[in-house]
């Protein structure tokens, strides 16, 4: 037999219903924030990611050559595609652009808890607004989605950091612009590595400074409150003072949005993707265990890099379905959906055609209706109707057919009522409104 490929999942109906629950919450909250849904291709030119996503993602690509000799890749993330799409329509789009997408992504990673090779992301991005209000709006959206799933600040935290602050602090430490990307990369990976490995990476980017720099970086990573960060920035001259004001402004906006309790100021977040330029954040379980539930930030230069001329500020984030489902499951916050029909038609073989016509009418009027595909006696059909979970059995025997009627049985309380076939849809609506067929009728 053929198994699924490692890191790929199948979704039988119960798993699919749970996945749809996530998607429903994403869509409902995104609409409440006035974000619009969009969609893009799953297969893209390989270069889009080699150039724009950074080394970590480039190493995880599923890529191949198509029959036309093009080098293509399954999308590992959405941001470069979105940036290209916006750049191509920049003049005609009213700003700010507030868009969201729900879709499948692919990364060749080692499959483990919370990490697959195929996973879904909810992406939300806000383009055309450079100020902290856009960052605050996005973080508030993330926070509201987590709350709508039933998570609170005792369950999850959003760790808020800033790449611009890191750049200022590294400049202040005398790190050259050339050494900056490799230094930021070493800081990003330092959470998951042994100190010696981080020192080695820092040393190779900044010869003779590895150990000393490691200690200074550890100290900066330890700054976990706004006042300490502001004090540090104020020592970095006017650019530092300006950034300190933006920090204060963002934290105050987040408090006005009502999401202060979920936010932890934490400079140890740097984000692995190469394009981030400003405030960045990741959501984690409050215990600190497990991989990130979501991540994002500001990426002001990506659209310009892709288009050459269109300079639009941008920010956004993505939530992954795997870590989120694990988190909700562990807290008993994943509802079990049972999908059952509303109606089960019970009929004799001579009434099959009439019953099918009725069934078709019921379905077109919006009811989920089903029946036995095989001929069977009434006893067996009633058993099947009970097992199906349907609310009502619609019974059409010879007698009923002669009178152009059906007998309707409420399968929850056993009450029955006869009804003209032509009035059935209307009667079902009436019973639904009354909470079922009453035993007096
Ligand atoms: P990211 O941090 O690479 O950001 O991914 C966002 C989320 O996707 C992660 O926090 C995680 O939940 C999920 N995720 C990533 N890789 C995997 C995997 N292999 N298996 C399961 N889940 C995974 C981005 O993708 C950015 N493009 C987000 C963004 C949007 N930034 C701006 N706009």
Short mmCIF file of C-alpha atoms and ligand atoms in Angstrom, two decimals:
data_model
loop_
_atom_site.label_atom_id
_atom_site.label_comp_id
_atom_site.label_asym_id
_atom_site.label_seq_id
_atom_site.Cartn_x
_atom_site.Cartn_y
_atom_site.Cartn_z
CA UNK A 1 0.00 0.00 0.00
CA UNK A 2 1.00 3.59 -0.49
CA UNK A 3 1.31 5.67 2.68
CA UNK A 4 1.02 9.44 2.80
CA UNK A 5 4.36 11.18 2.36
CA UNK A 6 6.13 12.07 5.65
CA UNK A 7 4.82 15.35 7.05
CA UNK A 8 1.61 15.32 4.97
CA UNK A 9 -1.81 14.86 6.57
CA UNK A 10 -5.13 13.41 5.47
CA UNK A 11 -8.31 15.01 6.79
CA UNK A 12 -11.15 12.53 7.32
CA UNK A 13 -14.49 14.30 8.02
CA UNK A 14 -13.97 14.86 11.78
CA UNK A 15 -10.48 16.33 11.22
CA UNK A 16 -11.84 18.35 8.31
CA UNK A 17 -14.64 19.71 10.51
CA UNK A 18 -12.05 20.82 13.09
CA UNK A 19 -9.94 22.45 10.41
CA UNK A 20 -13.06 24.24 9.13
CA UNK A 21 -13.71 25.47 12.66
CA UNK A 22 -10.29 27.18 12.62
CA UNK A 23 -10.97 28.63 9.17
CA UNK A 24 -14.42 29.87 10.23
CA UNK A 25 -12.96 31.77 13.21
CA UNK A 26 -10.15 33.21 11.04
CA UNK A 27 -12.68 34.45 8.47
CA UNK A 28 -15.19 35.82 10.95
CA UNK A 29 -12.62 37.81 12.96
CA UNK A 30 -10.77 39.03 9.86
CA UNK A 31 -14.07 40.34 8.47
CA UNK A 32 -14.81 42.04 11.80
CA UNK A 33 -11.50 43.90 11.33
CA UNK A 34 -12.55 44.74 7.74
CA UNK A 35 -9.87 42.58 6.05
CA UNK A 36 -10.75 41.20 2.61
CA UNK A 37 -10.02 37.64 1.45
CA UNK A 38 -7.79 37.01 -1.58
CA UNK A 39 -6.11 33.99 -3.16
CA UNK A 40 -2.93 33.25 -5.14
CA UNK A 41 -1.20 30.28 -6.86
CA UNK A 42 0.33 27.44 -4.89
CA UNK A 43 3.20 26.99 -7.39
CA UNK A 44 5.60 29.88 -7.98
CA UNK A 45 8.93 30.60 -9.71
CA UNK A 46 11.71 29.22 -7.50
CA UNK A 47 13.61 32.53 -7.59
CA UNK A 48 10.82 34.32 -5.75
CA UNK A 49 11.81 32.48 -2.58
CA UNK A 50 15.55 32.14 -3.19
CA UNK A 51 15.79 35.91 -3.34
CA UNK A 52 13.16 37.07 -0.90
CA UNK A 53 12.58 34.63 1.93
CA UNK A 54 16.10 34.14 3.30
CA UNK A 55 18.39 31.16 3.61
CA UNK A 56 16.38 29.15 6.16
CA UNK A 57 13.29 28.89 3.95
CA UNK A 58 15.35 28.48 0.74
CA UNK A 59 16.82 25.28 2.25
CA UNK A 60 13.33 23.91 2.95
CA UNK A 61 11.79 24.35 -0.49
CA UNK A 62 9.92 21.66 -2.39
CA UNK A 63 11.13 22.52 -5.87
CA UNK A 64 11.42 20.94 -9.30
CA UNK A 65 11.64 21.74 -12.98
CA UNK A 66 8.32 21.73 -14.85
CA UNK A 67 7.87 20.28 -18.35
CA UNK A 68 8.59 23.70 -19.83
CA UNK A 69 12.00 23.77 -18.12
CA UNK A 70 10.92 26.38 -15.53
CA UNK A 71 12.34 26.07 -12.02
CA UNK A 72 9.29 26.15 -9.74
CA UNK A 73 8.57 25.74 -6.02
CA UNK A 74 5.52 24.94 -3.90
CA UNK A 75 4.91 28.05 -1.81
CA UNK A 76 6.57 27.85 1.65
CA UNK A 77 4.97 31.16 2.69
CA UNK A 78 2.72 33.81 1.19
CA UNK A 79 4.50 37.10 1.78
CA UNK A 80 6.67 37.30 -1.39
CA UNK A 81 3.64 36.43 -3.58
CA UNK A 82 1.53 39.06 -1.85
CA UNK A 83 4.27 41.66 -2.27
CA UNK A 84 4.48 40.91 -6.01
CA UNK A 85 0.71 41.05 -6.37
CA UNK A 86 0.45 44.39 -4.58
CA UNK A 87 3.37 45.87 -6.56
CA UNK A 88 1.61 44.98 -9.83
CA UNK A 89 -1.60 46.75 -8.73
CA UNK A 90 -0.10 49.47 -6.55
CA UNK A 91 -1.60 52.43 -8.41
CA UNK A 92 -5.14 51.15 -8.62
CA UNK A 93 -5.54 49.81 -5.07
CA UNK A 94 -7.08 52.11 -2.46
CA UNK A 95 -4.74 52.28 0.57
CA UNK A 96 -4.37 50.94 3.11
CA UNK A 97 -4.81 47.44 1.71
CA UNK A 98 -6.13 45.05 4.38
CA UNK A 99 -6.11 41.52 2.99
CA UNK A 100 -6.20 37.99 4.37
CA UNK A 101 -5.76 34.48 2.98
CA UNK A 102 -6.19 30.94 4.25
CA UNK A 103 -4.14 28.37 2.38
CA UNK A 104 -1.78 25.44 2.30
CA UNK A 105 2.01 25.86 2.43
CA UNK A 106 4.91 23.46 2.03
CA UNK A 107 8.30 23.30 3.74
CA UNK A 108 10.68 20.36 3.67
CA UNK A 109 11.28 20.29 7.43
CA UNK A 110 11.84 17.36 9.78
CA UNK A 111 8.27 16.34 10.68
CA UNK A 112 7.71 16.62 14.45
CA UNK A 113 5.05 17.83 16.87
CA UNK A 114 3.62 21.07 15.48
CA UNK A 115 5.78 20.87 12.35
CA UNK A 116 4.77 19.26 9.06
CA UNK A 117 5.82 19.47 5.44
CA UNK A 118 2.36 20.64 4.48
CA UNK A 119 0.45 22.98 6.78
CA UNK A 120 -2.16 25.72 6.58
CA UNK A 121 -1.61 29.37 7.41
CA UNK A 122 -3.96 32.26 8.00
CA UNK A 123 -2.11 35.32 6.66
CA UNK A 124 -3.20 38.91 7.34
CA UNK A 125 -1.33 41.87 5.88
CA UNK A 126 -1.79 45.62 5.95
CA UNK A 127 -0.09 47.55 3.15
CA UNK A 128 0.42 51.25 2.57
CA UNK A 129 0.55 52.44 6.19
CA UNK A 130 3.99 53.07 7.72
CA UNK A 131 2.92 54.01 11.26
CA UNK A 132 2.48 52.03 14.46
CA UNK A 133 -1.30 52.08 14.04
CA UNK A 134 -0.96 49.42 11.35
CA UNK A 135 1.25 47.25 13.60
CA UNK A 136 -1.26 47.71 16.44
CA UNK A 137 -4.23 46.80 14.20
CA UNK A 138 -2.50 43.57 13.11
CA UNK A 139 -1.46 42.54 16.62
CA UNK A 140 -5.01 43.30 17.82
CA UNK A 141 -6.34 41.03 15.05
CA UNK A 142 -3.99 38.23 16.13
CA UNK A 143 -4.95 38.70 19.76
CA UNK A 144 -8.71 38.74 18.99
CA UNK A 145 -8.43 35.56 16.93
CA UNK A 146 -6.69 33.78 19.82
CA UNK A 147 -9.34 35.07 22.24
CA UNK A 148 -12.17 33.97 19.94
CA UNK A 149 -10.82 30.42 20.12
CA UNK A 150 -11.20 30.71 23.91
CA UNK A 151 -7.52 31.36 24.70
CA UNK A 152 -6.58 33.98 27.30
CA UNK A 153 -3.36 35.57 28.51
CA UNK A 154 -2.89 32.65 30.91
CA UNK A 155 -2.76 30.33 27.87
CA UNK A 156 -0.85 32.31 25.24
CA UNK A 157 1.52 35.25 24.98
CA UNK A 158 2.56 37.44 22.05
CA UNK A 159 6.28 38.18 22.35
CA UNK A 160 6.89 41.62 20.87
CA UNK A 161 10.30 42.74 19.63
CA UNK A 162 11.77 45.14 17.10
CA UNK A 163 14.34 44.62 14.37
CA UNK A 164 14.91 48.40 14.13
CA UNK A 165 15.85 48.42 17.83
CA UNK A 166 18.31 45.60 17.23
CA UNK A 167 19.86 47.50 14.33
CA UNK A 168 20.28 50.61 16.51
CA UNK A 169 21.73 48.62 19.41
CA UNK A 170 24.10 46.66 17.13
CA UNK A 171 25.24 49.95 15.51
CA UNK A 172 25.87 51.28 19.00
CA UNK A 173 28.00 48.19 19.70
CA UNK A 174 30.03 49.02 16.57
CA UNK A 175 28.73 46.17 14.35
CA UNK A 176 29.22 47.07 10.69
CA UNK A 177 26.31 47.14 8.22
CA UNK A 178 27.89 44.25 6.31
CA UNK A 179 28.05 42.05 9.40
CA UNK A 180 24.49 42.92 10.46
CA UNK A 181 22.45 40.27 8.57
CA UNK A 182 24.67 37.37 9.76
CA UNK A 183 24.67 38.79 13.30
CA UNK A 184 20.85 39.07 13.36
CA UNK A 185 20.62 35.55 11.97
CA UNK A 186 22.91 34.26 14.77
CA UNK A 187 20.72 36.05 17.35
CA UNK A 188 17.56 34.55 15.84
CA UNK A 189 18.99 31.03 15.94
CA UNK A 190 20.54 31.45 19.41
CA UNK A 191 17.25 30.42 21.07
CA UNK A 192 17.55 26.93 19.56
CA UNK A 193 21.35 26.49 19.73
CA UNK A 194 24.10 25.84 22.24
CA UNK A 195 26.02 29.02 23.28
CA UNK A 196 29.22 27.73 21.59
CA UNK A 197 27.45 27.50 18.23
CA UNK A 198 26.13 31.07 18.56
CA UNK A 199 29.58 32.35 19.56
CA UNK A 200 31.04 30.61 16.50
CA UNK A 201 28.50 32.26 14.16
CA UNK A 202 29.02 35.66 15.78
CA UNK A 203 32.78 35.21 15.52
CA UNK A 204 32.61 34.38 11.82
CA UNK A 205 30.51 37.51 11.13
CA UNK A 206 32.58 39.71 13.50
CA UNK A 207 36.17 38.39 13.76
CA UNK A 208 37.74 38.54 17.27
CA UNK A 209 34.49 39.76 18.84
CA UNK A 210 32.42 36.55 19.08
CA UNK A 211 32.58 35.93 22.86
CA UNK A 212 32.35 39.56 23.89
CA UNK A 213 29.45 40.17 21.49
CA UNK A 214 27.65 37.05 22.72
CA UNK A 215 27.64 38.39 26.29
CA UNK A 216 26.38 41.81 25.21
CA UNK A 217 23.65 40.22 23.10
CA UNK A 218 22.59 37.96 25.97
CA UNK A 219 22.21 41.03 28.12
CA UNK A 220 20.07 42.82 25.48
CA UNK A 221 17.94 39.68 25.03
CA UNK A 222 17.34 39.81 28.76
CA UNK A 223 15.61 43.24 28.52
CA UNK A 224 12.00 42.23 29.11
CA UNK A 225 10.28 45.49 29.93
CA UNK A 226 9.52 48.66 28.05
CA UNK A 227 11.33 51.02 30.45
CA UNK A 228 14.63 49.11 30.10
CA UNK A 229 14.38 49.09 26.30
CA UNK A 230 13.50 52.79 26.23
CA UNK A 231 16.50 53.58 28.46
CA UNK A 232 18.81 51.57 26.19
CA UNK A 233 17.50 53.29 23.07
CA UNK A 234 17.83 56.74 24.61
CA UNK A 235 21.56 56.07 24.89
CA UNK A 236 21.71 55.62 21.08
CA UNK A 237 21.19 59.26 20.10
CA UNK A 238 18.27 60.90 18.30
CA UNK A 239 17.34 57.84 16.18
CA UNK A 240 17.21 55.80 19.40
CA UNK A 241 15.02 58.43 21.11
CA UNK A 242 12.63 58.40 18.14
CA UNK A 243 12.37 54.62 18.24
CA UNK A 244 11.76 54.72 22.00
CA UNK A 245 8.75 56.99 21.33
CA UNK A 246 7.42 54.49 18.77
CA UNK A 247 7.75 51.67 21.29
CA UNK A 248 5.78 53.68 23.83
CA UNK A 249 3.17 54.60 21.20
CA UNK A 250 2.70 50.98 20.09
CA UNK A 251 2.35 49.62 23.62
CA UNK A 252 -0.18 52.33 24.43
CA UNK A 253 -2.21 51.55 21.26
CA UNK A 254 -2.18 47.84 22.13
CA UNK A 255 -3.52 48.66 25.53
CA UNK A 256 -6.31 50.74 23.91
CA UNK A 257 -7.12 47.73 21.67
CA UNK A 258 -7.52 45.71 24.88
CA UNK A 259 -4.71 43.25 24.17
CA UNK A 260 -2.07 44.45 26.63
CA UNK A 261 -2.36 41.38 28.85
CA UNK A 262 -1.29 39.02 26.04
CA UNK A 263 1.77 41.12 25.10
CA UNK A 264 5.27 40.47 26.47
CA UNK A 265 8.03 42.84 25.42
CA UNK A 266 10.87 40.46 24.55
CA UNK A 267 13.92 41.30 22.44
CA UNK A 268 14.90 37.65 22.08
CA UNK A 269 12.49 37.49 19.09
CA UNK A 270 14.31 38.46 15.87
CA UNK A 271 12.41 36.38 13.23
CA UNK A 272 14.22 34.12 10.79
CA UNK A 273 12.83 35.61 7.58
CA UNK A 274 15.18 38.09 5.95
CA UNK A 275 12.68 40.80 4.95
CA UNK A 276 11.54 42.16 8.34
CA UNK A 277 12.46 45.76 9.11
CA UNK A 278 10.53 46.92 12.21
CA UNK A 279 8.32 45.59 15.00
CA UNK A 280 8.17 41.78 14.94
CA UNK A 281 6.28 39.31 17.12
CA UNK A 282 5.53 35.66 17.71
CA UNK A 283 2.72 34.01 19.66
CA UNK A 284 3.55 31.09 21.95
CA UNK A 285 1.85 29.03 24.62
CA UNK A 286 2.32 30.85 27.93
CA UNK A 287 4.21 27.83 29.33
CA UNK A 288 6.93 28.63 26.79
CA UNK A 289 6.66 25.07 25.47
CA UNK A 290 6.22 24.16 21.83
CA UNK A 291 6.86 25.99 18.59
CA UNK A 292 5.36 29.36 17.67
CA UNK A 293 1.62 29.52 17.01
CA UNK A 294 2.04 32.61 14.83
CA UNK A 295 4.63 35.09 13.70
CA UNK A 296 4.94 38.30 11.76
CA UNK A 297 6.10 41.88 11.61
CA UNK A 298 6.84 44.89 9.42
CA UNK A 299 8.57 44.43 6.06
CA UNK A 300 8.81 47.89 4.57
CA UNK A 301 11.27 47.24 1.72
CA UNK A 302 10.07 43.93 0.26
CA UNK A 303 7.60 45.40 -2.23
CA UNK A 304 10.24 47.81 -3.56
CA UNK A 305 12.79 44.98 -3.84
CA UNK A 306 10.33 42.93 -5.88
CA UNK A 307 9.05 45.70 -8.12
CA UNK A 308 12.08 47.98 -8.37
CA UNK A 309 10.00 51.16 -8.19
CA UNK A 310 6.94 50.75 -6.00
CA UNK A 311 7.82 51.72 -2.45
CA UNK A 312 5.00 50.69 -0.13
CA UNK A 313 5.30 50.07 3.61
CA UNK A 314 3.85 46.73 4.73
CA UNK A 315 3.28 44.57 7.78
CA UNK A 316 1.55 41.28 8.49
CA UNK A 317 1.56 37.95 10.25
CA UNK A 318 0.63 34.30 9.78
CA UNK A 319 -0.95 31.78 12.15
CA UNK A 320 -0.17 28.08 11.52
CA UNK A 321 -2.93 25.47 11.88
CA UNK A 322 -0.80 22.70 13.41
CA UNK A 323 0.55 24.36 16.56
CA UNK A 324 -2.76 26.17 17.05
CA UNK A 325 -4.76 22.90 16.87
CA UNK A 326 -2.35 21.20 19.31
CA UNK A 327 -2.71 24.12 21.72
CA UNK A 328 -6.54 24.20 21.49
CA UNK A 329 -6.73 20.41 21.83
CA UNK A 330 -4.58 20.42 24.98
CA UNK A 331 -6.90 23.00 26.54
CA UNK A 332 -10.08 21.24 25.45
CA UNK A 333 -11.03 24.13 23.21
CA UNK A 334 -11.56 22.20 19.99
CA UNK A 335 -15.29 21.55 19.55
CA UNK A 336 -16.25 18.09 18.30
CA UNK A 337 -18.44 18.64 15.29
CA UNK A 338 -20.96 15.95 14.40
CA UNK A 339 -22.41 16.27 10.92
CA UNK A 340 -25.83 14.67 10.62
CA UNK A 341 -28.69 15.11 8.14
CA UNK A 342 -31.83 17.03 9.14
CA UNK A 343 -34.21 14.54 7.52
CA UNK A 344 -34.26 10.80 6.76
CA UNK A 345 -36.82 9.61 4.22
CA UNK A 346 -38.42 6.23 4.93
CA UNK A 347 -40.41 4.82 2.00
CA UNK A 348 -41.55 1.63 0.32
CA UNK A 349 -40.02 0.61 -3.01
CA UNK A 350 -43.16 1.51 -4.99
CA UNK A 351 -42.90 5.08 -3.62
CA UNK A 352 -39.17 5.48 -4.41
CA UNK A 353 -39.63 7.87 -7.38
CA UNK A 354 -42.13 10.03 -5.52
CA UNK A 355 -39.80 10.03 -2.47
CA UNK A 356 -36.82 11.07 -4.60
CA UNK A 357 -38.81 13.98 -6.05
CA UNK A 358 -39.72 15.03 -2.51
CA UNK A 359 -36.11 14.60 -1.35
CA UNK A 360 -34.90 16.82 -4.18
CA UNK A 361 -37.42 19.54 -3.19
CA UNK A 362 -36.33 19.36 0.44
CA UNK A 363 -32.65 19.62 -0.50
CA UNK A 364 -33.30 22.61 -2.77
CA UNK A 365 -35.11 24.32 0.09
CA UNK A 366 -31.88 24.09 2.14
CA UNK A 367 -32.44 20.92 4.21
CA UNK A 368 -29.91 18.15 4.44
CA UNK A 369 -31.93 15.04 3.52
CA UNK A 370 -30.91 11.43 3.04
CA UNK A 371 -32.43 7.94 2.52
CA UNK A 372 -31.39 4.33 2.13
CA UNK A 373 -29.88 3.62 -1.30
CA UNK A 374 -30.85 -0.03 -0.96
CA UNK A 375 -34.44 -1.36 -0.76
CA UNK A 376 -35.29 -2.48 2.78
CA UNK A 377 -38.29 -3.16 5.01
CA UNK A 378 -39.71 -0.31 7.16
CA UNK A 379 -38.24 -1.78 10.39
CA UNK A 380 -34.71 -1.68 9.00
CA UNK A 381 -35.24 1.77 7.50
CA UNK A 382 -36.39 3.16 10.87
CA UNK A 383 -33.26 1.74 12.50
CA UNK A 384 -31.14 3.41 9.81
CA UNK A 385 -33.00 6.69 10.32
CA UNK A 386 -32.27 6.52 14.08
CA UNK A 387 -28.59 5.78 13.49
CA UNK A 388 -28.23 8.63 10.98
CA UNK A 389 -28.75 11.24 13.73
CA UNK A 390 -31.48 12.97 11.68
CA UNK A 391 -34.04 15.05 13.58
CA UNK A 392 -37.09 13.92 11.59
CA UNK A 393 -38.05 10.76 9.71
CA UNK A 394 -40.29 11.56 6.71
CA UNK A 395 -42.42 8.48 6.14
CA UNK A 396 -43.98 7.82 2.77
CA UNK A 397 -45.89 4.52 2.54
CA UNK A 398 -48.63 3.40 0.15
CA UNK A 399 -51.38 4.94 2.32
CA UNK A 400 -49.66 8.31 2.61
CA UNK A 401 -48.89 8.39 -1.12
CA UNK A 402 -52.59 7.86 -1.96
CA UNK A 403 -53.48 10.91 0.19
CA UNK A 404 -50.53 13.00 -1.10
CA UNK A 405 -49.31 13.11 2.51
CA UNK A 406 -46.31 12.11 4.58
CA UNK A 407 -46.08 11.12 8.24
CA UNK A 408 -43.31 13.01 10.02
CA UNK A 409 -41.75 11.49 13.14
CA UNK A 410 -39.69 13.59 15.52
CA UNK A 411 -36.86 11.18 16.26
CA UNK A 412 -35.97 12.91 19.52
CA UNK A 413 -39.33 12.57 21.28
CA UNK A 414 -41.17 10.03 19.12
CA UNK A 415 -44.08 12.45 18.33
CA UNK A 416 -45.70 12.11 14.91
CA UNK A 417 -47.81 14.30 12.69
CA UNK A 418 -49.33 13.86 9.25
CA UNK A 419 -48.78 16.59 6.73
CA UNK A 420 -49.67 17.38 3.11
CA UNK A 421 -46.62 16.87 0.87
CA UNK A 422 -47.08 20.37 -0.56
CA UNK A 423 -46.92 21.91 2.93
CA UNK A 424 -43.96 19.88 4.23
CA UNK A 425 -41.22 22.55 3.86
CA UNK A 426 -43.41 25.11 5.63
CA UNK A 427 -44.28 22.64 8.46
CA UNK A 428 -40.62 21.71 9.03
CA UNK A 429 -39.81 25.40 9.48
CA UNK A 430 -42.70 25.68 11.94
CA UNK A 431 -41.54 22.63 13.97
CA UNK A 432 -37.96 23.86 13.96
CA UNK A 433 -39.18 27.17 15.39
CA UNK A 434 -41.16 25.31 18.10
CA UNK A 435 -38.22 23.04 19.00
CA UNK A 436 -39.75 19.91 17.41
CA UNK A 437 -43.16 18.21 16.98
CA UNK A 438 -45.14 18.56 20.16
CA UNK A 439 -46.56 15.37 21.74
CA UNK A 440 -50.05 17.04 21.90
CA UNK A 441 -50.35 17.42 18.13
P1 LIG B 1 6.62 32.00 9.79
O1 LIG B 1 7.03 32.37 11.19
O2 LIG B 1 7.64 31.33 8.95
O3 LIG B 1 6.13 33.34 9.11
O4 LIG B 1 5.33 31.09 9.84
C1 LIG B 1 4.18 31.51 10.53
C2 LIG B 1 3.57 30.32 11.27
O5 LIG B 1 3.34 29.26 10.35
C3 LIG B 1 4.47 29.72 12.34
O6 LIG B 1 4.37 30.43 13.56
C4 LIG B 1 3.91 28.31 12.46
O7 LIG B 1 2.74 28.30 13.26
C5 LIG B 1 3.48 28.02 11.02
N1 LIG B 1 4.51 27.17 10.37
C6 LIG B 1 5.63 27.56 9.73
N2 LIG B 1 6.31 26.48 9.28
C7 LIG B 1 5.60 25.38 9.63
C8 LIG B 1 5.74 23.97 9.44
N3 LIG B 1 6.76 23.45 8.78
N4 LIG B 1 4.79 23.16 9.97
C9 LIG B 1 3.71 23.66 10.62
N5 LIG B 1 3.51 24.98 10.81
C10 LIG B 1 4.44 25.83 10.33
C11 LIG B 1 5.75 33.43 7.80
O8 LIG B 1 5.47 32.49 7.10
C12 LIG B 1 5.55 34.86 7.33
N6 LIG B 1 5.38 34.83 5.87
C13 LIG B 1 4.37 35.48 8.04
C14 LIG B 1 4.06 36.88 7.57
C15 LIG B 1 2.95 37.28 6.91
N7 LIG B 1 4.86 37.92 7.74
C16 LIG B 1 4.28 38.98 7.19
N8 LIG B 1 3.11 38.61 6.69
#
